[in-house]
């Protein structure tokens, strides 16, 4: 039986993008189903009854929830040339640590820039500190960060910051990520994101 | 060279207990160093400069941070008879999902019962709902939940709830966990915890 793989997500979700990148890196064929979070589908509610959140990966009818868990699941289920996580236990642990750091810090802080009115300035400052931490740490580490760093242009615009001048190593790494087909494919056009955020903020 | 394993933690930390259980299950010899979170040691700051939090596992001088990542690291570094996570990728993903659920929901909500004045009642109600979710899900799942569920008596007392009557399956499972030497050893005596929380709440 051929594998049936379905991904439930929302186009703007960085967590969903990470899973899409993982699937594409592994050359797994999957059906993408865009979800409406204001009107959740019965499939989403059935497949993630606990958190009712995207992304949900459905493999042969069985759900896998939480983006980092999905990436590990994909790596283990389709072992192949494009290994996503390092095989050395210590390096694996470090990769997971930084992926978790990005989830807890970068994504949460970045969202505050456009989701919480009045917090833009404070959140931008915090985000820059967090990015500088990554700038210092960046070596040949595995972050699953490509999708996050593809948003640099958006952070710059809405957070009124210049990541390129403050974090040149991270910027260069983000550019290398964007050259990968899987990353470029998963990221929405920045124009679409800009319009979306502008509408939420009610600014031009 | 023999492995040098050090664990930095705080006696009352459920996250630290999980890591201790994992080490004991694997029969790894380690040195436990109790930390003072109000006066952080230079070793803690050096080994976890990013979050400055416990538990930190130090293996031959190299730190591994975040409790769930530590458990996976321990499982991969000392593969042996007591496998902590299932080897099937789907079952592994599910085990990680529930461990993450416990971290995000059970531990956070339980802490609100004694850490945030005035929230005891609301938090107790939420905690019971969360435990009921686990009650429904519980089968032969791997949770790393032993240390959490060893606290049932404490939840009952401070949350004014009766977990045994509402969640009999979970209670039976918690009791089985407590029969394991590794779990019993990692859990502080409940009298010590009761005194500690009573002092924080300023109640008898």
JSON list of N, CA, C and O in Angstrom, two decimals, chain B residues 23-81:
[
{"chain": "B", "resi": 23, "resn": "UNK", "atom": "N", "xyz": [17.88, 8.31, 34.46]},
{"chain": "B", "resi": 23, "resn": "UNK", "atom": "CA", "xyz": [19.24, 7.86, 34.77]},
{"chain": "B", "resi": 23, "resn": "UNK", "atom": "C", "xyz": [19.21, 6.58, 35.60]},
{"chain": "B", "resi": 23, "resn": "UNK", "atom": "O", "xyz": [19.98, 5.65, 35.34]},
{"chain": "B", "resi": 24, "resn": "UNK", "atom": "N", "xyz": [18.32, 6.54, 36.58]},
{"chain": "B", "resi": 24, "resn": "UNK", "atom": "CA", "xyz": [18.25, 5.35, 37.43]},
{"chain": "B", "resi": 24, "resn": "UNK", "atom": "C", "xyz": [17.73, 4.14, 36.67]},
{"chain": "B", "resi": 24, "resn": "UNK", "atom": "O", "xyz": [18.18, 3.02, 36.89]},
{"chain": "B", "resi": 25, "resn": "UNK", "atom": "N", "xyz": [16.77, 4.35, 35.78]},
{"chain": "B", "resi": 25, "resn": "UNK", "atom": "CA", "xyz": [16.27, 3.24, 34.97]},
{"chain": "B", "resi": 25, "resn": "UNK", "atom": "C", "xyz": [17.42, 2.62, 34.15]},
{"chain": "B", "resi": 25, "resn": "UNK", "atom": "O", "xyz": [17.45, 1.43, 33.92]},
{"chain": "B", "resi": 26, "resn": "UNK", "atom": "N", "xyz": [18.31, 3.47, 33.70]},
{"chain": "B", "resi": 26, "resn": "UNK", "atom": "CA", "xyz": [19.44, 3.01, 32.88]},
{"chain": "B", "resi": 26, "resn": "UNK", "atom": "C", "xyz": [20.63, 2.58, 33.73]},
{"chain": "B", "resi": 26, "resn": "UNK", "atom": "O", "xyz": [21.68, 2.23, 33.18]},
{"chain": "B", "resi": 27, "resn": "UNK", "atom": "N", "xyz": [20.48, 2.69, 35.03]},
{"chain": "B", "resi": 27, "resn": "UNK", "atom": "CA", "xyz": [21.57, 2.35, 35.97]},
{"chain": "B", "resi": 27, "resn": "UNK", "atom": "C", "xyz": [22.85, 3.14, 35.69]},
{"chain": "B", "resi": 27, "resn": "UNK", "atom": "O", "xyz": [23.97, 2.62, 35.78]},
{"chain": "B", "resi": 28, "resn": "UNK", "atom": "N", "xyz": [22.66, 4.40, 35.33]},
{"chain": "B", "resi": 28, "resn": "UNK", "atom": "CA", "xyz": [23.80, 5.28, 35.10]},
{"chain": "B", "resi": 28, "resn": "UNK", "atom": "C", "xyz": [24.20, 5.89, 36.45]},
{"chain": "B", "resi": 28, "resn": "UNK", "atom": "O", "xyz": [23.34, 6.43, 37.16]},
{"chain": "B", "resi": 29, "resn": "UNK", "atom": "N", "xyz": [25.46, 5.78, 36.79]},
{"chain": "B", "resi": 29, "resn": "UNK", "atom": "CA", "xyz": [25.94, 6.40, 38.03]},
{"chain": "B", "resi": 29, "resn": "UNK", "atom": "C", "xyz": [26.14, 7.89, 37.76]},
{"chain": "B", "resi": 29, "resn": "UNK", "atom": "O", "xyz": [26.77, 8.27, 36.77]},
{"chain": "B", "resi": 30, "resn": "UNK", "atom": "N", "xyz": [25.62, 8.72, 38.66]},
{"chain": "B", "resi": 30, "resn": "UNK", "atom": "CA", "xyz": [25.78, 10.16, 38.46]},
{"chain": "B", "resi": 30, "resn": "UNK", "atom": "C", "xyz": [25.88, 10.87, 39.81]},
{"chain": "B", "resi": 30, "resn": "UNK", "atom": "O", "xyz": [25.46, 10.35, 40.84]},
{"chain": "B", "resi": 31, "resn": "UNK", "atom": "N", "xyz": [26.46, 12.05, 39.71]},
{"chain": "B", "resi": 31, "resn": "UNK", "atom": "CA", "xyz": [26.56, 12.88, 40.91]},
{"chain": "B", "resi": 31, "resn": "UNK", "atom": "C", "xyz": [25.44, 13.90, 40.85]},
{"chain": "B", "resi": 31, "resn": "UNK", "atom": "O", "xyz": [25.29, 14.62, 39.85]},
{"chain": "B", "resi": 32, "resn": "UNK", "atom": "N", "xyz": [24.66, 13.97, 41.93]},
{"chain": "B", "resi": 32, "resn": "UNK", "atom": "CA", "xyz": [23.56, 14.95, 41.98]},
{"chain": "B", "resi": 32, "resn": "UNK", "atom": "C", "xyz": [24.03, 16.19, 42.73]},
{"chain": "B", "resi": 32, "resn": "UNK", "atom": "O", "xyz": [24.57, 16.07, 43.83]},
{"chain": "B", "resi": 33, "resn": "UNK", "atom": "N", "xyz": [23.83, 17.35, 42.10]},
{"chain": "B", "resi": 33, "resn": "UNK", "atom": "CA", "xyz": [24.20, 18.59, 42.80]},
{"chain": "B", "resi": 33, "resn": "UNK", "atom": "C", "xyz": [22.99, 19.51, 42.93]},
{"chain": "B", "resi": 33, "resn": "UNK", "atom": "O", "xyz": [22.52, 20.08, 41.94]},
{"chain": "B", "resi": 34, "resn": "UNK", "atom": "N", "xyz": [22.51, 19.62, 44.15]},
{"chain": "B", "resi": 34, "resn": "UNK", "atom": "CA", "xyz": [21.36, 20.49, 44.43]},
{"chain": "B", "resi": 34, "resn": "UNK", "atom": "C", "xyz": [21.73, 21.95, 44.15]},
{"chain": "B", "resi": 34, "resn": "UNK", "atom": "O", "xyz": [22.81, 22.41, 44.54]},
{"chain": "B", "resi": 35, "resn": "UNK", "atom": "N", "xyz": [20.83, 22.66, 43.48]},
{"chain": "B", "resi": 35, "resn": "UNK", "atom": "CA", "xyz": [21.10, 24.05, 43.13]},
{"chain": "B", "resi": 35, "resn": "UNK", "atom": "C", "xyz": [20.23, 25.01, 43.93]},
{"chain": "B", "resi": 35, "resn": "UNK", "atom": "O", "xyz": [19.13, 24.66, 44.38]},
{"chain": "B", "resi": 36, "resn": "UNK", "atom": "N", "xyz": [20.74, 26.22, 44.09]},
{"chain": "B", "resi": 36, "resn": "UNK", "atom": "CA", "xyz": [19.97, 27.27, 44.75]},
{"chain": "B", "resi": 36, "resn": "UNK", "atom": "C", "xyz": [19.57, 28.27, 43.67]},
{"chain": "B", "resi": 36, "resn": "UNK", "atom": "O", "xyz": [20.42, 28.98, 43.12]},
{"chain": "B", "resi": 37, "resn": "UNK", "atom": "N", "xyz": [18.27, 28.28, 43.35]},
{"chain": "B", "resi": 37, "resn": "UNK", "atom": "CA", "xyz": [17.83, 29.11, 42.22]},
{"chain": "B", "resi": 37, "resn": "UNK", "atom": "C", "xyz": [17.86, 30.61, 42.54]},
{"chain": "B", "resi": 37, "resn": "UNK", "atom": "O", "xyz": [17.78, 31.44, 41.64]},
{"chain": "B", "resi": 38, "resn": "UNK", "atom": "N", "xyz": [17.97, 30.94, 43.82]},
{"chain": "B", "resi": 38, "resn": "UNK", "atom": "CA", "xyz": [18.06, 32.35, 44.20]},
{"chain": "B", "resi": 38, "resn": "UNK", "atom": "C", "xyz": [19.50, 32.83, 44.22]},
{"chain": "B", "resi": 38, "resn": "UNK", "atom": "O", "xyz": [19.79, 33.98, 44.42]},
{"chain": "B", "resi": 39, "resn": "UNK", "atom": "N", "xyz": [20.41, 31.88, 44.06]},
{"chain": "B", "resi": 39, "resn": "UNK", "atom": "CA", "xyz": [21.82, 32.22, 44.04]},
{"chain": "B", "resi": 39, "resn": "UNK", "atom": "C", "xyz": [22.49, 31.20, 43.12]},
{"chain": "B", "resi": 39, "resn": "UNK", "atom": "O", "xyz": [23.11, 30.23, 43.56]},
{"chain": "B", "resi": 40, "resn": "UNK", "atom": "N", "xyz": [22.33, 31.43, 41.83]},
{"chain": "B", "resi": 40, "resn": "UNK", "atom": "CA", "xyz": [22.72, 30.41, 40.86]},
{"chain": "B", "resi": 40, "resn": "UNK", "atom": "C", "xyz": [24.24, 30.20, 40.83]},
{"chain": "B", "resi": 40, "resn": "UNK", "atom": "O", "xyz": [25.00, 31.16, 40.83]},
{"chain": "B", "resi": 41, "resn": "UNK", "atom": "N", "xyz": [24.63, 28.95, 40.78]},
{"chain": "B", "resi": 41, "resn": "UNK", "atom": "CA", "xyz": [26.05, 28.61, 40.80]},
{"chain": "B", "resi": 41, "resn": "UNK", "atom": "C", "xyz": [26.70, 28.98, 39.46]},
{"chain": "B", "resi": 41, "resn": "UNK", "atom": "O", "xyz": [26.02, 29.03, 38.42]},
{"chain": "B", "resi": 42, "resn": "UNK", "atom": "N", "xyz": [27.99, 29.21, 39.50]},
{"chain": "B", "resi": 42, "resn": "UNK", "atom": "CA", "xyz": [28.68, 29.55, 38.25]},
{"chain": "B", "resi": 42, "resn": "UNK", "atom": "C", "xyz": [28.62, 28.37, 37.27]},
{"chain": "B", "resi": 42, "resn": "UNK", "atom": "O", "xyz": [28.57, 28.55, 36.06]},
{"chain": "B", "resi": 43, "resn": "UNK", "atom": "N", "xyz": [28.58, 27.15, 37.83]},
{"chain": "B", "resi": 43, "resn": "UNK", "atom": "CA", "xyz": [28.50, 25.97, 36.96]},
{"chain": "B", "resi": 43, "resn": "UNK", "atom": "C", "xyz": [27.16, 25.96, 36.20]},
{"chain": "B", "resi": 43, "resn": "UNK", "atom": "O", "xyz": [27.12, 25.71, 34.99]},
{"chain": "B", "resi": 44, "resn": "UNK", "atom": "N", "xyz": [26.08, 26.26, 36.90]},
{"chain": "B", "resi": 44, "resn": "UNK", "atom": "CA", "xyz": [24.76, 26.30, 36.24]},
{"chain": "B", "resi": 44, "resn": "UNK", "atom": "C", "xyz": [24.75, 27.37, 35.14]},
{"chain": "B", "resi": 44, "resn": "UNK", "atom": "O", "xyz": [24.30, 27.12, 34.01]},
{"chain": "B", "resi": 45, "resn": "UNK", "atom": "N", "xyz": [25.26, 28.54, 35.47]},
{"chain": "B", "resi": 45, "resn": "UNK", "atom": "CA", "xyz": [25.26, 29.64, 34.49]},
{"chain": "B", "resi": 45, "resn": "UNK", "atom": "C", "xyz": [26.15, 29.32, 33.29]},
{"chain": "B", "resi": 45, "resn": "UNK", "atom": "O", "xyz": [25.83, 29.70, 32.16]},
{"chain": "B", "resi": 46, "resn": "UNK", "atom": "N", "xyz": [27.21, 28.60, 33.56]},
{"chain": "B", "resi": 46, "resn": "UNK", "atom": "CA", "xyz": [28.13, 28.24, 32.48]},
{"chain": "B", "resi": 46, "resn": "UNK", "atom": "C", "xyz": [27.54, 27.14, 31.59]},
{"chain": "B", "resi": 46, "resn": "UNK", "atom": "O", "xyz": [27.70, 27.13, 30.37]},
{"chain": "B", "resi": 47, "resn": "UNK", "atom": "N", "xyz": [26.83, 26.21, 32.23]},
{"chain": "B", "resi": 47, "resn": "UNK", "atom": "CA", "xyz": [26.33, 25.04, 31.50]},
{"chain": "B", "resi": 47, "resn": "UNK", "atom": "C", "xyz": [24.98, 25.30, 30.81]},
{"chain": "B", "resi": 47, "resn": "UNK", "atom": "O", "xyz": [24.64, 24.62, 29.85]},
{"chain": "B", "resi": 48, "resn": "UNK", "atom": "N", "xyz": [24.21, 26.24, 31.31]},
{"chain": "B", "resi": 48, "resn": "UNK", "atom": "CA", "xyz": [22.96, 26.60, 30.64]},
{"chain": "B", "resi": 48, "resn": "UNK", "atom": "C", "xyz": [22.85, 28.12, 30.54]},
{"chain": "B", "resi": 48, "resn": "UNK", "atom": "O", "xyz": [21.99, 28.74, 31.16]},
{"chain": "B", "resi": 49, "resn": "UNK", "atom": "N", "xyz": [23.76, 28.72, 29.76]},
{"chain": "B", "resi": 49, "resn": "UNK", "atom": "CA", "xyz": [23.79, 30.19, 29.68]},
{"chain": "B", "resi": 49, "resn": "UNK", "atom": "C", "xyz": [22.54, 30.77, 29.02]},
{"chain": "B", "resi": 49, "resn": "UNK", "atom": "O", "xyz": [22.22, 31.94, 29.22]},
{"chain": "B", "resi": 50, "resn": "UNK", "atom": "N", "xyz": [21.85, 29.97, 28.25]},
{"chain": "B", "resi": 50, "resn": "UNK", "atom": "CA", "xyz": [20.69, 30.47, 27.51]},
{"chain": "B", "resi": 50, "resn": "UNK", "atom": "C", "xyz": [19.48, 30.63, 28.43]},
{"chain": "B", "resi": 50, "resn": "UNK", "atom": "O", "xyz": [18.89, 31.70, 28.54]},
{"chain": "B", "resi": 51, "resn": "UNK", "atom": "N", "xyz": [19.08, 29.55, 29.09]},
{"chain": "B", "resi": 51, "resn": "UNK", "atom": "CA", "xyz": [17.89, 29.63, 29.93]},
{"chain": "B", "resi": 51, "resn": "UNK", "atom": "C", "xyz": [18.21, 29.78, 31.41]},
{"chain": "B", "resi": 51, "resn": "UNK", "atom": "O", "xyz": [17.36, 30.16, 32.19]},
{"chain": "B", "resi": 52, "resn": "UNK", "atom": "N", "xyz": [19.44, 29.41, 31.80]},
{"chain": "B", "resi": 52, "resn": "UNK", "atom": "CA", "xyz": [19.87, 29.49, 33.21]},
{"chain": "B", "resi": 52, "resn": "UNK", "atom": "C", "xyz": [18.93, 28.70, 34.12]},
{"chain": "B", "resi": 52, "resn": "UNK", "atom": "O", "xyz": [18.63, 29.12, 35.23]},
{"chain": "B", "resi": 53, "resn": "UNK", "atom": "N", "xyz": [18.42, 27.59, 33.61]},
{"chain": "B", "resi": 53, "resn": "UNK", "atom": "CA", "xyz": [17.43, 26.81, 34.35]},
{"chain": "B", "resi": 53, "resn": "UNK", "atom": "C", "xyz": [17.92, 25.39, 34.61]},
{"chain": "B", "resi": 53, "resn": "UNK", "atom": "O", "xyz": [18.76, 24.86, 33.89]},
{"chain": "B", "resi": 54, "resn": "UNK", "atom": "N", "xyz": [17.34, 24.80, 35.64]},
{"chain": "B", "resi": 54, "resn": "UNK", "atom": "CA", "xyz": [17.60, 23.38, 35.90]},
{"chain": "B", "resi": 54, "resn": "UNK", "atom": "C", "xyz": [16.47, 22.59, 35.28]},
{"chain": "B", "resi": 54, "resn": "UNK", "atom": "O", "xyz": [15.42, 23.17, 34.98]},
{"chain": "B", "resi": 55, "resn": "UNK", "atom": "N", "xyz": [16.58, 21.28, 35.06]},
{"chain": "B", "resi": 55, "resn": "UNK", "atom": "CA", "xyz": [17.78, 20.49, 35.27]},
{"chain": "B", "resi": 55, "resn": "UNK", "atom": "C", "xyz": [18.78, 20.62, 34.12]},
{"chain": "B", "resi": 55, "resn": "UNK", "atom": "O", "xyz": [18.39, 20.85, 32.98]},
{"chain": "B", "resi": 56, "resn": "UNK", "atom": "N", "xyz": [20.06, 20.49, 34.48]},
{"chain": "B", "resi": 56, "resn": "UNK", "atom": "CA", "xyz": [21.11, 20.39, 33.46]},
{"chain": "B", "resi": 56, "resn": "UNK", "atom": "C", "xyz": [21.85, 19.07, 33.68]},
{"chain": "B", "resi": 56, "resn": "UNK", "atom": "O", "xyz": [22.27, 18.78, 34.80]},
{"chain": "B", "resi": 57, "resn": "UNK", "atom": "N", "xyz": [21.94, 18.31, 32.63]},
{"chain": "B", "resi": 57, "resn": "UNK", "atom": "CA", "xyz": [22.70, 17.06, 32.67]},
{"chain": "B", "resi": 57, "resn": "UNK", "atom": "C", "xyz": [24.07, 17.33, 32.06]},
{"chain": "B", "resi": 57, "resn": "UNK", "atom": "O", "xyz": [24.15, 17.88, 30.95]},
{"chain": "B", "resi": 58, "resn": "UNK", "atom": "N", "xyz": [25.12, 17.01, 32.78]},
{"chain": "B", "resi": 58, "resn": "UNK", "atom": "CA", "xyz": [26.47, 17.26, 32.25]},
{"chain": "B", "resi": 58, "resn": "UNK", "atom": "C", "xyz": [27.16, 15.91, 32.06]},
{"chain": "B", "resi": 58, "resn": "UNK", "atom": "O", "xyz": [27.40, 15.18, 33.01]},
{"chain": "B", "resi": 59, "resn": "UNK", "atom": "N", "xyz": [27.40, 15.57, 30.82]},
{"chain": "B", "resi": 59, "resn": "UNK", "atom": "CA", "xyz": [28.01, 14.28, 30.49]},
{"chain": "B", "resi": 59, "resn": "UNK", "atom": "C", "xyz": [29.42, 14.53, 29.95]},
{"chain": "B", "resi": 59, "resn": "UNK", "atom": "O", "xyz": [29.57, 15.13, 28.89]},
{"chain": "B", "resi": 60, "resn": "UNK", "atom": "N", "xyz": [30.40, 14.07, 30.70]},
{"chain": "B", "resi": 60, "resn": "UNK", "atom": "CA", "xyz": [31.81, 14.30, 30.33]},
{"chain": "B", "resi": 60, "resn": "UNK", "atom": "C", "xyz": [32.06, 15.77, 29.98]},
{"chain": "B", "resi": 60, "resn": "UNK", "atom": "O", "xyz": [32.69, 16.08, 28.96]},
{"chain": "B", "resi": 61, "resn": "UNK", "atom": "N", "xyz": [31.53, 16.64, 30.83]},
{"chain": "B", "resi": 61, "resn": "UNK", "atom": "CA", "xyz": [31.79, 18.08, 30.67]},
{"chain": "B", "resi": 61, "resn": "UNK", "atom": "C", "xyz": [30.88, 18.81, 29.71]},
{"chain": "B", "resi": 61, "resn": "UNK", "atom": "O", "xyz": [30.92, 20.04, 29.63]},
{"chain": "B", "resi": 62, "resn": "UNK", "atom": "N", "xyz": [30.02, 18.05, 28.98]},
{"chain": "B", "resi": 62, "resn": "UNK", "atom": "CA", "xyz": [29.17, 18.72, 27.99]},
{"chain": "B", "resi": 62, "resn": "UNK", "atom": "C", "xyz": [27.71, 18.74, 28.46]},
{"chain": "B", "resi": 62, "resn": "UNK", "atom": "O", "xyz": [27.17, 17.71, 28.85]},
{"chain": "B", "resi": 63, "resn": "UNK", "atom": "N", "xyz": [27.07, 19.92, 28.42]},
{"chain": "B", "resi": 63, "resn": "UNK", "atom": "CA", "xyz": [25.71, 20.04, 28.95]},
{"chain": "B", "resi": 63, "resn": "UNK", "atom": "C", "xyz": [24.61, 19.60, 27.99]},
{"chain": "B", "resi": 63, "resn": "UNK", "atom": "O", "xyz": [24.71, 19.80, 26.78]},
{"chain": "B", "resi": 64, "resn": "UNK", "atom": "N", "xyz": [23.58, 19.00, 28.56]},
{"chain": "B", "resi": 64, "resn": "UNK", "atom": "CA", "xyz": [22.34, 18.74, 27.82]},
{"chain": "B", "resi": 64, "resn": "UNK", "atom": "C", "xyz": [21.23, 19.39, 28.64]},
{"chain": "B", "resi": 64, "resn": "UNK", "atom": "O", "xyz": [21.09, 19.11, 29.84]},
{"chain": "B", "resi": 65, "resn": "UNK", "atom": "N", "xyz": [20.48, 20.28, 28.02]},
{"chain": "B", "resi": 65, "resn": "UNK", "atom": "CA", "xyz": [19.44, 21.02, 28.73]},
{"chain": "B", "resi": 65, "resn": "UNK", "atom": "C", "xyz": [18.05, 20.58, 28.27]},
{"chain": "B", "resi": 65, "resn": "UNK", "atom": "O", "xyz": [17.91, 20.01, 27.20]},
{"chain": "B", "resi": 66, "resn": "UNK", "atom": "N", "xyz": [17.06, 20.88, 29.06]},
{"chain": "B", "resi": 66, "resn": "UNK", "atom": "CA", "xyz": [15.65, 20.57, 28.83]},
{"chain": "B", "resi": 66, "resn": "UNK", "atom": "C", "xyz": [15.38, 19.08, 29.13]},
{"chain": "B", "resi": 66, "resn": "UNK", "atom": "O", "xyz": [15.93, 18.19, 28.48]},
{"chain": "B", "resi": 67, "resn": "UNK", "atom": "N", "xyz": [14.48, 18.89, 30.06]},
{"chain": "B", "resi": 67, "resn": "UNK", "atom": "CA", "xyz": [14.23, 17.56, 30.60]},
{"chain": "B", "resi": 67, "resn": "UNK", "atom": "C", "xyz": [13.87, 16.48, 29.57]},
{"chain": "B", "resi": 67, "resn": "UNK", "atom": "O", "xyz": [14.42, 15.37, 29.59]},
{"chain": "B", "resi": 68, "resn": "UNK", "atom": "N", "xyz": [12.98, 16.80, 28.65]},
{"chain": "B", "resi": 68, "resn": "UNK", "atom": "CA", "xyz": [12.59, 15.77, 27.66]},
{"chain": "B", "resi": 68, "resn": "UNK", "atom": "C", "xyz": [13.74, 15.44, 26.73]},
{"chain": "B", "resi": 68, "resn": "UNK", "atom": "O", "xyz": [13.91, 14.29, 26.32]},
{"chain": "B", "resi": 69, "resn": "UNK", "atom": "N", "xyz": [14.52, 16.46, 26.39]},
{"chain": "B", "resi": 69, "resn": "UNK", "atom": "CA", "xyz": [15.69, 16.23, 25.54]},
{"chain": "B", "resi": 69, "resn": "UNK", "atom": "C", "xyz": [16.71, 15.37, 26.29]},
{"chain": "B", "resi": 69, "resn": "UNK", "atom": "O", "xyz": [17.34, 14.48, 25.72]},
{"chain": "B", "resi": 70, "resn": "UNK", "atom": "N", "xyz": [16.82, 15.60, 27.59]},
{"chain": "B", "resi": 70, "resn": "UNK", "atom": "CA", "xyz": [17.72, 14.78, 28.42]},
{"chain": "B", "resi": 70, "resn": "UNK", "atom": "C", "xyz": [17.29, 13.33, 28.42]},
{"chain": "B", "resi": 70, "resn": "UNK", "atom": "O", "xyz": [18.12, 12.42, 28.29]},
{"chain": "B", "resi": 71, "resn": "UNK", "atom": "N", "xyz": [15.99, 13.09, 28.56]},
{"chain": "B", "resi": 71, "resn": "UNK", "atom": "CA", "xyz": [15.49, 11.71, 28.59]},
{"chain": "B", "resi": 71, "resn": "UNK", "atom": "C", "xyz": [15.83, 11.01, 27.27]},
{"chain": "B", "resi": 71, "resn": "UNK", "atom": "O", "xyz": [16.32, 9.88, 27.27]},
{"chain": "B", "resi": 72, "resn": "UNK", "atom": "N", "xyz": [15.60, 11.68, 26.17]},
{"chain": "B", "resi": 72, "resn": "UNK", "atom": "CA", "xyz": [15.93, 11.07, 24.88]},
{"chain": "B", "resi": 72, "resn": "UNK", "atom": "C", "xyz": [17.43, 10.84, 24.74]},
{"chain": "B", "resi": 72, "resn": "UNK", "atom": "O", "xyz": [17.87, 9.81, 24.21]},
{"chain": "B", "resi": 73, "resn": "UNK", "atom": "N", "xyz": [18.20, 11.81, 25.21]},
{"chain": "B", "resi": 73, "resn": "UNK", "atom": "CA", "xyz": [19.67, 11.68, 25.15]},
{"chain": "B", "resi": 73, "resn": "UNK", "atom": "C", "xyz": [20.13, 10.48, 25.97]},
{"chain": "B", "resi": 73, "resn": "UNK", "atom": "O", "xyz": [20.96, 9.69, 25.52]},
{"chain": "B", "resi": 74, "resn": "UNK", "atom": "N", "xyz": [19.57, 10.35, 27.16]},
{"chain": "B", "resi": 74, "resn": "UNK", "atom": "CA", "xyz": [19.93, 9.22, 28.04]},
{"chain": "B", "resi": 74, "resn": "UNK", "atom": "C", "xyz": [19.57, 7.90, 27.37]},
{"chain": "B", "resi": 74, "resn": "UNK", "atom": "O", "xyz": [20.33, 6.94, 27.37]},
{"chain": "B", "resi": 75, "resn": "UNK", "atom": "N", "xyz": [18.38, 7.86, 26.77]},
{"chain": "B", "resi": 75, "resn": "UNK", "atom": "CA", "xyz": [17.92, 6.64, 26.10]},
{"chain": "B", "resi": 75, "resn": "UNK", "atom": "C", "xyz": [18.84, 6.25, 24.95]},
{"chain": "B", "resi": 75, "resn": "UNK", "atom": "O", "xyz": [19.13, 5.07, 24.73]},
{"chain": "B", "resi": 76, "resn": "UNK", "atom": "N", "xyz": [19.32, 7.27, 24.21]},
{"chain": "B", "resi": 76, "resn": "UNK", "atom": "CA", "xyz": [20.16, 6.99, 23.04]},
{"chain": "B", "resi": 76, "resn": "UNK", "atom": "C", "xyz": [21.61, 6.71, 23.43]},
{"chain": "B", "resi": 76, "resn": "UNK", "atom": "O", "xyz": [22.31, 5.94, 22.76]},
{"chain": "B", "resi": 77, "resn": "UNK", "atom": "N", "xyz": [22.07, 7.34, 24.51]},
{"chain": "B", "resi": 77, "resn": "UNK", "atom": "CA", "xyz": [23.47, 7.21, 24.90]},
{"chain": "B", "resi": 77, "resn": "UNK", "atom": "C", "xyz": [23.72, 5.90, 25.66]},
{"chain": "B", "resi": 77, "resn": "UNK", "atom": "O", "xyz": [24.79, 5.30, 25.54]},
{"chain": "B", "resi": 78, "resn": "UNK", "atom": "N", "xyz": [22.75, 5.48, 26.44]},
{"chain": "B", "resi": 78, "resn": "UNK", "atom": "CA", "xyz": [22.88, 4.22, 27.18]},
{"chain": "B", "resi": 78, "resn": "UNK", "atom": "C", "xyz": [21.76, 3.26, 26.77]},
{"chain": "B", "resi": 78, "resn": "UNK", "atom": "O", "xyz": [20.82, 3.01, 27.53]},
{"chain": "B", "resi": 79, "resn": "UNK", "atom": "N", "xyz": [21.81, 2.78, 25.52]},
{"chain": "B", "resi": 79, "resn": "UNK", "atom": "CA", "xyz": [20.77, 1.86, 25.09]},
{"chain": "B", "resi": 79, "resn": "UNK", "atom": "C", "xyz": [20.92, 0.57, 25.90]},
{"chain": "B", "resi": 79, "resn": "UNK", "atom": "O", "xyz": [22.03, 0.10, 26.10]},
{"chain": "B", "resi": 80, "resn": "UNK", "atom": "N", "xyz": [19.86, 0.05, 26.41]},
{"chain": "B", "resi": 80, "resn": "UNK", "atom": "CA", "xyz": [20.02, -1.16, 27.22]},
{"chain": "B", "resi": 80, "resn": "UNK", "atom": "C", "xyz": [18.67, -1.79, 27.45]},
{"chain": "B", "resi": 80, "resn": "UNK", "atom": "O", "xyz": [17.72, -1.53, 26.71]},
{"chain": "B", "resi": 81, "resn": "UNK", "atom": "N", "xyz": [18.60, -2.57, 28.48]},
{"chain": "B", "resi": 81, "resn": "UNK", "atom": "CA", "xyz": [17.36, -3.32, 28.70]},
{"chain": "B", "resi": 81, "resn": "UNK", "atom": "C", "xyz": [16.16, -2.42, 28.99]},
{"chain": "B", "resi": 81, "resn": "UNK", "atom": "O", "xyz": [15.06, -2.66, 28.53]}
]
